[in-house]
Short mmCIF file of C-alpha atoms and ligand atoms in Angstrom, two decimals:
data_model
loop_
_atom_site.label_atom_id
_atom_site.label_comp_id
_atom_site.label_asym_id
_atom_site.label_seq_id
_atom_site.Cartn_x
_atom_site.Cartn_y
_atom_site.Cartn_z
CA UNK A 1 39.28 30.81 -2.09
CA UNK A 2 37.97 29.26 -5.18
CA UNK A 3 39.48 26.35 -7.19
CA UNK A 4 38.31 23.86 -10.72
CA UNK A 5 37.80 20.57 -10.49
CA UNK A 6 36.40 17.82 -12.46
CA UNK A 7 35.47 14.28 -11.20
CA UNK A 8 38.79 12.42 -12.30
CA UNK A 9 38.72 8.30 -13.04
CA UNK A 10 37.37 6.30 -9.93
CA UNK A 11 40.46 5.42 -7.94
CA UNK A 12 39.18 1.47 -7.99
CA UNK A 13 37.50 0.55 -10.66
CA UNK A 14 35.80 -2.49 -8.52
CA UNK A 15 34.53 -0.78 -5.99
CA UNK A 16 31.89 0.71 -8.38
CA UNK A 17 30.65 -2.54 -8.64
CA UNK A 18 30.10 -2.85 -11.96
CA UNK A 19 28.33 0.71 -12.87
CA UNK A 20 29.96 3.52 -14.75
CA UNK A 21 31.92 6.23 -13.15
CA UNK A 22 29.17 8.72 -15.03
CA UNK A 23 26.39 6.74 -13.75
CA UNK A 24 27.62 6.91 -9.81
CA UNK A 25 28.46 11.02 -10.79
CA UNK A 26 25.14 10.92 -12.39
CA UNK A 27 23.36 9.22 -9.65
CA UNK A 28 25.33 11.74 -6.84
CA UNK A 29 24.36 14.83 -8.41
CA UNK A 30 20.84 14.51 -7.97
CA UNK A 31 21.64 14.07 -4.11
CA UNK A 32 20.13 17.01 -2.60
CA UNK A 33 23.16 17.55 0.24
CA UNK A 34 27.08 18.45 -0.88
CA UNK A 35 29.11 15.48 -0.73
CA UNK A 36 32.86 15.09 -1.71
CA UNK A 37 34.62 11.33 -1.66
CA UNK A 38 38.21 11.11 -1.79
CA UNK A 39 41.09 8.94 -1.23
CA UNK A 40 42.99 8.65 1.98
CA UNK A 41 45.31 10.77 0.38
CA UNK A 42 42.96 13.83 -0.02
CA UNK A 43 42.98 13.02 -3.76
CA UNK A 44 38.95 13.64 -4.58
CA UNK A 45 37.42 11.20 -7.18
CA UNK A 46 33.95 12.36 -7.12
CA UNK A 47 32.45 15.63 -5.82
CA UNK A 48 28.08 16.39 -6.50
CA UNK A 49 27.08 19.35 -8.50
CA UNK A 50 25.81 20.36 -4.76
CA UNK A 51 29.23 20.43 -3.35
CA UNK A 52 30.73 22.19 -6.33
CA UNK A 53 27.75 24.92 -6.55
CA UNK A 54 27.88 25.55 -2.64
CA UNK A 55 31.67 25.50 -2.25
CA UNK A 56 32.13 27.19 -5.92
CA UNK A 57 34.69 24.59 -7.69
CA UNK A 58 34.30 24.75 -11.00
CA UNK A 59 34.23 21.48 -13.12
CA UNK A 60 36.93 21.79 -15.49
CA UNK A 61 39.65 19.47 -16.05
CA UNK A 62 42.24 20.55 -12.60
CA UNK A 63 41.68 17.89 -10.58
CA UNK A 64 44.67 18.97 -8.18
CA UNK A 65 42.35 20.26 -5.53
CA UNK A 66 43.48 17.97 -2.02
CA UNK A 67 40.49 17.73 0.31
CA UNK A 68 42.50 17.88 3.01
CA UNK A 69 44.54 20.63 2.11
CA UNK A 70 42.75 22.50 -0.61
CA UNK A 71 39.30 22.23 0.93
CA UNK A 72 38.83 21.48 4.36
CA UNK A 73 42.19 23.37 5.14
CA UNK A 74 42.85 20.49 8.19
CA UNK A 75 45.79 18.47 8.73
CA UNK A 76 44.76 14.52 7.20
CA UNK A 77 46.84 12.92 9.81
CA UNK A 78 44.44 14.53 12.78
CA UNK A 79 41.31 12.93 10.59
CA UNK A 80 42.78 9.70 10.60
CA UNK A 81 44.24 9.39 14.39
CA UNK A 82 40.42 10.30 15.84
CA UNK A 83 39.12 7.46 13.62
CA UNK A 84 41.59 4.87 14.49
CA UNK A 85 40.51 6.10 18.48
CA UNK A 86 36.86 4.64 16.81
CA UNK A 87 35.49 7.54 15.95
CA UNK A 88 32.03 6.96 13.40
CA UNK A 89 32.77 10.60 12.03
CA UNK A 90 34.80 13.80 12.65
CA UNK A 91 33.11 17.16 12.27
CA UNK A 92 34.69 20.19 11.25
CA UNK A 93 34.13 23.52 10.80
CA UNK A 94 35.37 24.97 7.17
CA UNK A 95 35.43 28.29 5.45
CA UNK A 96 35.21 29.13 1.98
CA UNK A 97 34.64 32.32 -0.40
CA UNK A 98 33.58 34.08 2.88
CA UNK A 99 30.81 31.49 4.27
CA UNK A 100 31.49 29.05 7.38
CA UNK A 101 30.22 25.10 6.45
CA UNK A 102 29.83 22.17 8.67
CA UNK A 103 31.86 19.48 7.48
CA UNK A 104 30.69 15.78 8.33
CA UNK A 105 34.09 13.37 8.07
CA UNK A 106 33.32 9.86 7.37
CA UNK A 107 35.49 6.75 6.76
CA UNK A 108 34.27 4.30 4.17
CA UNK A 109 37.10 1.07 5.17
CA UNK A 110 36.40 -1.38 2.02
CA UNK A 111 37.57 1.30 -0.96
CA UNK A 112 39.87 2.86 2.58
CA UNK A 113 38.21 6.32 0.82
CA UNK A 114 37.03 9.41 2.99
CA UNK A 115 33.27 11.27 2.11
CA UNK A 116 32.60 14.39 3.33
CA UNK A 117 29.03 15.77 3.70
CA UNK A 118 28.97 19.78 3.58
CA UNK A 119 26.20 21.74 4.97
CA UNK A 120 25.99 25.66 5.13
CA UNK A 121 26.30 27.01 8.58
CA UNK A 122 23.46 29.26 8.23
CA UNK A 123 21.26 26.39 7.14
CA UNK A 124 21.93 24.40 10.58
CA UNK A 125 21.25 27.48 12.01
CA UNK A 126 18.21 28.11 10.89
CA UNK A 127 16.67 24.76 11.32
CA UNK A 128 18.11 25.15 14.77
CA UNK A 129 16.82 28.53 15.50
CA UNK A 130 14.07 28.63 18.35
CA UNK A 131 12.38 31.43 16.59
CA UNK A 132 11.53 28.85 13.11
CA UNK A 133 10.65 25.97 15.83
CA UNK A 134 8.52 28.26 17.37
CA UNK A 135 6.71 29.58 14.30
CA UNK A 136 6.35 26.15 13.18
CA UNK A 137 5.13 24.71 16.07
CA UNK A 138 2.63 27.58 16.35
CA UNK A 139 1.41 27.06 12.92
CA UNK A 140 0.72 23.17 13.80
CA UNK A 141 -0.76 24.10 17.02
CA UNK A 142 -3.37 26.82 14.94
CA UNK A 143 -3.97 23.50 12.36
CA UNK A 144 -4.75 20.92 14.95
CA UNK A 145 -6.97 24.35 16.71
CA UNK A 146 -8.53 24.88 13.04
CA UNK A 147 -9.01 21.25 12.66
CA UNK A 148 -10.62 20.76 16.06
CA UNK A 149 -12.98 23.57 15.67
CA UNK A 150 -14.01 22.00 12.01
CA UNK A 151 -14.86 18.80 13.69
CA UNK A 152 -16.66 20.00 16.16
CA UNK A 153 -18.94 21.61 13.91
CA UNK A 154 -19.42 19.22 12.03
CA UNK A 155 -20.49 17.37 14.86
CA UNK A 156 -22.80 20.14 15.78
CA UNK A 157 -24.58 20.06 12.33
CA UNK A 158 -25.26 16.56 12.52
CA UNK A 159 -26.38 16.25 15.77
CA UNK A 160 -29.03 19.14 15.01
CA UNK A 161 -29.74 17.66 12.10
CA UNK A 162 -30.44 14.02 13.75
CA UNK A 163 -33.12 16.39 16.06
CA UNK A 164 -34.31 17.44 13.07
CA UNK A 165 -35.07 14.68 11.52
CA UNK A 166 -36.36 12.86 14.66
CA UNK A 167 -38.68 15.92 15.37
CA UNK A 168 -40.07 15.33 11.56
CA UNK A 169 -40.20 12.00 12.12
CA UNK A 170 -42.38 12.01 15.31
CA UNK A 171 -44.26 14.66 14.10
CA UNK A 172 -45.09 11.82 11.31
CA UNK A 173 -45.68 8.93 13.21
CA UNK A 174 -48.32 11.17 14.92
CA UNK A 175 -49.94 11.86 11.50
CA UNK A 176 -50.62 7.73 10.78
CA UNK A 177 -52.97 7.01 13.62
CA UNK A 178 -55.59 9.51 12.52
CA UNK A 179 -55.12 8.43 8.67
CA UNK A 180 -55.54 4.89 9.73
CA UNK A 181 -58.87 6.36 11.67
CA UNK A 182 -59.94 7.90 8.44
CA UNK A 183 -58.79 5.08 6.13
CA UNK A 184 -60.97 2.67 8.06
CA UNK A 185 -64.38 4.82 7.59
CA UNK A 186 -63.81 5.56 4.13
CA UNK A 187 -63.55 1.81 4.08
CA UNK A 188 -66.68 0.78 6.47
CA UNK A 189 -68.58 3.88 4.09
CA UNK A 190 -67.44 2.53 1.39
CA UNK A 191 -68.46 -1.03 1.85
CA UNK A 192 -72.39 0.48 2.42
CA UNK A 193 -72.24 -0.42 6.36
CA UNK A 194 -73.16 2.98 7.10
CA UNK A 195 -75.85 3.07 4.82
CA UNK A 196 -76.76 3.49 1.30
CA UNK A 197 -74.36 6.03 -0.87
CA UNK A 198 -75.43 7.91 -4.09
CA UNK A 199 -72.89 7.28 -7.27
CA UNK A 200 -72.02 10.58 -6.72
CA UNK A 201 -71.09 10.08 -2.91
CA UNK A 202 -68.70 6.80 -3.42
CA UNK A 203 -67.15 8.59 -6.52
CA UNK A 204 -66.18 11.18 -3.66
CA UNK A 205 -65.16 9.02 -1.01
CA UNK A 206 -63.22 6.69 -3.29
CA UNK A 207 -61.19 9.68 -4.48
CA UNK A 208 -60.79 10.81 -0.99
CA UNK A 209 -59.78 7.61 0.18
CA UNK A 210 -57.22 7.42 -2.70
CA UNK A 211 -55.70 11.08 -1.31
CA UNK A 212 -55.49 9.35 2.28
CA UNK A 213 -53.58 5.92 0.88
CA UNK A 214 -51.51 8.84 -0.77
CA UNK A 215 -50.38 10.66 2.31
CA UNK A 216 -50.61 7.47 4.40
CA UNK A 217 -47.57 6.18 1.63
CA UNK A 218 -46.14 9.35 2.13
CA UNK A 219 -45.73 9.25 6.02
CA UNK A 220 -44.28 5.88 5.73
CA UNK A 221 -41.98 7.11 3.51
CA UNK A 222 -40.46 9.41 5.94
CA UNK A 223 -40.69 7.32 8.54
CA UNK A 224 -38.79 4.46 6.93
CA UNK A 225 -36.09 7.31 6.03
CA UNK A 226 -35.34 8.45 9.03
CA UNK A 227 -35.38 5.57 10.41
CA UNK A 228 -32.70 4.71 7.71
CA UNK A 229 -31.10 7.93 8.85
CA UNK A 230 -30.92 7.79 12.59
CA UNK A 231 -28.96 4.49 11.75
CA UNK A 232 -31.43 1.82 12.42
CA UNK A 233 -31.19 -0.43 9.18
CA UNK A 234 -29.91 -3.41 10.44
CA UNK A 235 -30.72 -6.47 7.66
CA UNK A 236 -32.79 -9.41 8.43
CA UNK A 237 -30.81 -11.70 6.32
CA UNK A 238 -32.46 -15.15 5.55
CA UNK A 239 -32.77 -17.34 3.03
CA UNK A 240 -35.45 -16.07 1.13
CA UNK A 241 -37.50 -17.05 -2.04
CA UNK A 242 -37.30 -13.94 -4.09
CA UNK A 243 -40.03 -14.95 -6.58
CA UNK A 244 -42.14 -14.97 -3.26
CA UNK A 245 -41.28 -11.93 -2.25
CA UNK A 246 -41.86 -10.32 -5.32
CA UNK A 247 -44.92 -11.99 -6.20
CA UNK A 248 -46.43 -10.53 -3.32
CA UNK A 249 -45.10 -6.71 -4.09
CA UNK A 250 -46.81 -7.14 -7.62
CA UNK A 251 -50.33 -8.52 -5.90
CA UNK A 252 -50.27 -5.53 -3.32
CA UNK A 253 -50.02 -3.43 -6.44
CA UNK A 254 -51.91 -5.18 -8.82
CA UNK A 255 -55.73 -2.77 -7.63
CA UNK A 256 -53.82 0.48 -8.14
CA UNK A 257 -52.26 0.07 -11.36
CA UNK A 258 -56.05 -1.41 -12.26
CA UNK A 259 -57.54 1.24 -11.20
CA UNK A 260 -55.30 3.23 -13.21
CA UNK A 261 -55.09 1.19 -16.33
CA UNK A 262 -51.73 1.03 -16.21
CA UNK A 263 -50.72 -2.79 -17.25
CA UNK A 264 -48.44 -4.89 -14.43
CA UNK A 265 -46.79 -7.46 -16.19
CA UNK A 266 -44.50 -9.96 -13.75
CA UNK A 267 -41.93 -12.10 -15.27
CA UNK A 268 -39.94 -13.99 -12.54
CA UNK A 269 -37.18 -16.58 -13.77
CA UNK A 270 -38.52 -19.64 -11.64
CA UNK A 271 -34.31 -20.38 -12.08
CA UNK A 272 -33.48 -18.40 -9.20
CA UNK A 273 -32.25 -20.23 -6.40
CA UNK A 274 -32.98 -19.69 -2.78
CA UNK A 275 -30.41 -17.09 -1.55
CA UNK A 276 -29.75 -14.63 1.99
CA UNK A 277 -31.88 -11.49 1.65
CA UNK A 278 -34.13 -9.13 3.68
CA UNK A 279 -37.87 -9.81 2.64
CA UNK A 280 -39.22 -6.94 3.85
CA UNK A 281 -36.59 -4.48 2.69
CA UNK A 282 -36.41 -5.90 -0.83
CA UNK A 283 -39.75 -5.07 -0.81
CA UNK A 284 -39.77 -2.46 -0.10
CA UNK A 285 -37.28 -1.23 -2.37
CA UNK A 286 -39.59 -3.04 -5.71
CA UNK A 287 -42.60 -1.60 -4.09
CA UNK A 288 -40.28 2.22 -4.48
CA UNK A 289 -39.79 1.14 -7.75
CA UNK A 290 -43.40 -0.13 -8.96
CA UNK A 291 -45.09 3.21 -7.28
CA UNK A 292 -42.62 5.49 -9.36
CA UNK A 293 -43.40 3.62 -12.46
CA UNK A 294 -47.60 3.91 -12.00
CA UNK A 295 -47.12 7.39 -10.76
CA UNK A 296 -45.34 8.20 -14.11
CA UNK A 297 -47.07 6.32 -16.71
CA UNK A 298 -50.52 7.28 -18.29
CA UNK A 299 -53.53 5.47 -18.24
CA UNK A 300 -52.76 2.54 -20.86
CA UNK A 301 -49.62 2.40 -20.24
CA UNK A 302 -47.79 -0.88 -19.55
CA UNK A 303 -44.87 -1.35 -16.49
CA UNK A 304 -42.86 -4.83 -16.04
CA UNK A 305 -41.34 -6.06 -13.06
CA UNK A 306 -38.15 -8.77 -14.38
CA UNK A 307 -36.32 -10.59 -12.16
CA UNK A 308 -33.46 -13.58 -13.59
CA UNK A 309 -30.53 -14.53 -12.17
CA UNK A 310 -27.10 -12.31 -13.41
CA UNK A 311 -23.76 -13.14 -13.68
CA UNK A 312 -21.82 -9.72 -12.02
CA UNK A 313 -18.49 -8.95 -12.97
CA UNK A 314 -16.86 -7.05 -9.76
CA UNK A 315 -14.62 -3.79 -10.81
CA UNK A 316 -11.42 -5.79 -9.98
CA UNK A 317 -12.40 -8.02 -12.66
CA UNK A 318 -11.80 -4.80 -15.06
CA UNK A 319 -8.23 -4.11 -14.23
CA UNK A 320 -7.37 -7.53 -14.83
CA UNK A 321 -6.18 -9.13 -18.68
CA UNK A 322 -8.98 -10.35 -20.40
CA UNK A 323 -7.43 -14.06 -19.74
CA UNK A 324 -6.95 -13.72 -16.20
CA UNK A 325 -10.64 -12.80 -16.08
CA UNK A 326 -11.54 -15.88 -17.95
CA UNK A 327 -10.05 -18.13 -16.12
CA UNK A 328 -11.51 -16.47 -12.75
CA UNK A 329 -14.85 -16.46 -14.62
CA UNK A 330 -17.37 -17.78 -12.12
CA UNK A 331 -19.36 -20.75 -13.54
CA UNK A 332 -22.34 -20.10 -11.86
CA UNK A 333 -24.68 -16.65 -12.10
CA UNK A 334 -23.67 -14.75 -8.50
CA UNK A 335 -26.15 -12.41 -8.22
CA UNK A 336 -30.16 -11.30 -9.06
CA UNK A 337 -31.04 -8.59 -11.41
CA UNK A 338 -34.43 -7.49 -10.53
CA UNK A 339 -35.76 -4.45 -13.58
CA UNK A 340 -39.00 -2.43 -13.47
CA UNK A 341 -39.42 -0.70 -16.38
CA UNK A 342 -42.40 1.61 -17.66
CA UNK A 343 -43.74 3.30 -20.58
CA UNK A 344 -43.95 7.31 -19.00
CA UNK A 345 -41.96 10.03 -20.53
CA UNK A 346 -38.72 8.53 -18.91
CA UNK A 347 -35.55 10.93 -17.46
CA UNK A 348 -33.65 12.77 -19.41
CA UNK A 349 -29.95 11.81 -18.51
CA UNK A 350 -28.77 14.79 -16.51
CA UNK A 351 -30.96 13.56 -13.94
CA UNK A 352 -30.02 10.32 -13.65
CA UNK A 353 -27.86 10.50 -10.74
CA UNK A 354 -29.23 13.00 -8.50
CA UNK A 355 -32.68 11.62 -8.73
CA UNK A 356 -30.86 8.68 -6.16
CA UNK A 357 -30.43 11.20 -3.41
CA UNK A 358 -32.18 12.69 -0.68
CA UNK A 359 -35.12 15.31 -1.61
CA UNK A 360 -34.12 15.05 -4.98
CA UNK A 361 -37.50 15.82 -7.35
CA UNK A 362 -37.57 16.05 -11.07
CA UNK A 363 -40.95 15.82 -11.99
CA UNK A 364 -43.04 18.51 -9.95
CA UNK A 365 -46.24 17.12 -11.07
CA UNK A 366 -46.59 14.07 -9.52
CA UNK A 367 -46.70 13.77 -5.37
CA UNK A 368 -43.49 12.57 -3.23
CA UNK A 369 -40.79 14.02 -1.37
CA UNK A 370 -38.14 13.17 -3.37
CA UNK A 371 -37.39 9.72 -1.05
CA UNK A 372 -38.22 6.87 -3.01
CA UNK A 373 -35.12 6.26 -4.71
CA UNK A 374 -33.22 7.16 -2.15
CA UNK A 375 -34.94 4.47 0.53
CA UNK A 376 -34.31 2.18 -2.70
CA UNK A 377 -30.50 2.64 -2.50
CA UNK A 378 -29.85 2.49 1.02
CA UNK A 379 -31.52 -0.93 1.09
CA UNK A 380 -30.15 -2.44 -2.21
CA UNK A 381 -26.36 -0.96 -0.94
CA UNK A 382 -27.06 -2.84 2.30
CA UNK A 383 -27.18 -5.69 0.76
CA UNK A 384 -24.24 -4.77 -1.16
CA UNK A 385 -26.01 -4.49 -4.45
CA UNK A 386 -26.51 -1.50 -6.83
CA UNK A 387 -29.18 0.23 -8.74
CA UNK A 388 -29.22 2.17 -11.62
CA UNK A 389 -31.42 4.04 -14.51
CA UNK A 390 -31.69 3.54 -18.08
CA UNK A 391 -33.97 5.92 -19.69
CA UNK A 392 -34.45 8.16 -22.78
CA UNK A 393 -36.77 10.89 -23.17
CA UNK A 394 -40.25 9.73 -24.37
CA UNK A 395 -38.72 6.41 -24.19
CA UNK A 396 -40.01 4.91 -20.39
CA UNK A 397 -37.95 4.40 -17.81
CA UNK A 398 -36.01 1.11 -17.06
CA UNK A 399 -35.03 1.04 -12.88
CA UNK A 400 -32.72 -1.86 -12.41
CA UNK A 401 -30.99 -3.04 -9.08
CA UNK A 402 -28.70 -6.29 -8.78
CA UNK A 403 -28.75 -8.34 -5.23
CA UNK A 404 -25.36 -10.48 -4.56
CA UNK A 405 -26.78 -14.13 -3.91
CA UNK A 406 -23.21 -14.32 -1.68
CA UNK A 407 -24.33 -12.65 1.50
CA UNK A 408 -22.79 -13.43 4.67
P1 LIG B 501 -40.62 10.76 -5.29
O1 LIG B 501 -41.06 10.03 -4.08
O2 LIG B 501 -40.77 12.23 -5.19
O3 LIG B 501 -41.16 10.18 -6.53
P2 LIG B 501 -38.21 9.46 -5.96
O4 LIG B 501 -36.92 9.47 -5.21
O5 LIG B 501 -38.95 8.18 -5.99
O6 LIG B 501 -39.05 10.60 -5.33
O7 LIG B 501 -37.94 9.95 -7.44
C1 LIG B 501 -37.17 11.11 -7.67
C2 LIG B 501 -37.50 11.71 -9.02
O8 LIG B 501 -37.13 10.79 -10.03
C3 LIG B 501 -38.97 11.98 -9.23
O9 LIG B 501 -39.27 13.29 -8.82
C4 LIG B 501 -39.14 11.82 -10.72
O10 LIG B 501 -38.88 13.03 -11.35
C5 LIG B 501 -38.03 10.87 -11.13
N1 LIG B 501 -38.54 9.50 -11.40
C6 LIG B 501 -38.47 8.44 -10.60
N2 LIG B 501 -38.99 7.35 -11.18
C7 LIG B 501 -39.42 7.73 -12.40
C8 LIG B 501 -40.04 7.06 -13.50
N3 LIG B 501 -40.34 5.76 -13.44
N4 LIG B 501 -40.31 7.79 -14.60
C9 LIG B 501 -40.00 9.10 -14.67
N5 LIG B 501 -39.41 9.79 -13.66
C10 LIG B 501 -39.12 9.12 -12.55
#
């Protein structure tokens, strides 16, 4: 059986509560189930483009189709005696153009009209079917399996890759008692104690003693990394004088660069105030910094080490209106910016983020293990800071890192 329909004037005008017959159509077609609404008579003021595809009602202007007798082929009284016994809703079973539907039967009291939600048989069916909740429960079974397996190794990686890096590391911290052995008689040698040297002797030794400071830096290197990688940076936070600690950095470092005649120029804003930081792991993140910058500047070259307090506008600064961030505009600088910039060859940008991560090497001329930077990040993100790279070609190299004077 087939019929035409078209969605005739709303019976009541108010119940549409102010919105347009076409918008209410509008709004029911894009309702992804069939639904017809009708009046207690059967007369049917609005029917979705769902209901009229799946039941195949044209919409053309015969609106004489009853829903009780043209559609759902039942007797209206039998509808209306089970929901006066206080029944929610009345299901049916209805067929049309040679297909069975399940007909839901509710009663909507205020406009006294009836809606009807249609649903193919073979749809219920199917969602019902054991064989679909079995093949669907299978495939979330073989997910959570899948999933399972993936985390477990993942878990496997990591954990041989924690032995890994403890082996390396022990095999390391076995390495620094001999070269402190050796360090100290190049050093009692050195100082003549051991009797007179030649020119040509201490030209040797101090070159050999600069290859053990070398792999003595190196060794400490990887051992502060995996100790950064087995989890074991925990902060010392104190309040610290940063000029101090800096000061102190640039001293250590003052005889190599010398001896290199590389210049070491410190400026340190005597403005910044006493704030919560680790000494020792700021550094040792200036003392990364200051070795990259001798390593890769020539002999009359010139390196600064800056440090000035820096006002640091947060990211959720830059999502709000330029007034809203004026008014939050913090009076006061909130963090450090500490630079240390050089005169080498500098990066050329493609390298400017990888050289932050693990093993990462550009330059293949100079010694390392690719750490530095990384060790440098770890501790400035600790302290929930950030460093970054400036640099042109044949234009030096600016390393800069802010510290948040706010830590807790
Ligand atoms: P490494 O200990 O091997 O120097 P780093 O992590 O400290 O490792 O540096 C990674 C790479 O970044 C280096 O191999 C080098 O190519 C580049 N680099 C770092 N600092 C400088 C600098 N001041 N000038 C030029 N290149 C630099």
């Amino acid at each position: 059986m087939s019929g035409t329909i078209t969605n005739p004037p709303l019976a009541d005008p108010r119940s549409t509560a102010g919105f347009s017959r076409g918008l209410v159509a509008g709004l029911l077609d894009t309702v992804e189930t069939a639904l017809v609404v009708a009046e207690r008579s059967g007369r049917i003021v609005l029917m979705n483009a769902r209901a009229r595809k799946s039941l195949g009602v044209e919409l053309s202007a015969e609106p004489g189709i009853n829903l009780f007798t043209g559609l759902l082929e039942v007797d209206a009284r039998q509808i209306f005696r089970e929901i006066e016994c206080g029944k929610h809703e009345v299901r049916l079973e209805v067929g049309r153009g040679g297909e069975k539907f399940l007909a839901n039967v509710q009663w909507m009291p205020e406009p006294d009209w009836v809606v009807v939600q249609l649903q193919r048989q073979q749809d219920v069916q199917q969602v019902r079917d054991p064989a679909t909740q079995i093949t669907v429960q299978e495939l979330l079974q073989e997910r959570e399996i899948t999933y399972r397996n993936l985390l477990a190794a993942y878990l496997k990686l990591q954990e041989v890759n924690r032995q890994k890096t403890v082996f390396l590391a022990s095999a390391a911290h076995e390495l620094k008692t001999p070269l402190a052995v050796i360090k100290g008689y190049y050093d009692l040698m050195l100082a003549g104690s051991l009797g007179k040297l030649t020119d040509k002797q201490r030209d040797i030794l101090e070159e050999s003693k600069e290859s053990c400071e070398r792999l003595v830096r190196l060794v400490s290197m990887f051992l502060n990394y995996s100790a950064l990688e087995s989890g074991k940076l925990v902060l010392q936070l104190r309040e610290n004088d940063l000029r101090d600690c800096l000061d102190e950095v640039a001293k250590r470092w003052s005889e190599a660069f010398q001896r290199k005649g590389v210049k070491l120029e410190a400026s340190l804003d005597p403005s910044i105030p006493n704030f919560r930081f680790d000494y020792q792991k700021v550094q040792q993140a200036a003392a990364n910094l200051l070795d990259n910058a001798l390593k890769h500047t020539p002999t009359g070259g010139m390196v600064t080490l800056h440090a000035g307090p820096h006002f640091w506008e947060r990211r959720v600064a830059e999502v709000a209106p330029i007034q809203e961030r004026r008014r939050f505009r913090l009076p006061r600088p909130n963090s450090v910016e500490i630079a240390v910039a050089d005169s080498g060859p500098g990066i050329p940008a493609e390298h400017h983020q990888e050289i932050f991560e693990d093993f990462v090497r550009v330059d293949r001329n100079t010694t390392g293990m690719g750490l530095g930077l990384a060790i440098a990040k770890r501790l400035i993100q600790a302290h929930r800071g950030k460093i970054w790279v400036e640099s042109e070609p044949a234009g030096g190299s600016k390393f800069t890192f802010l510290l948040p004077m706010d830590q807790s």
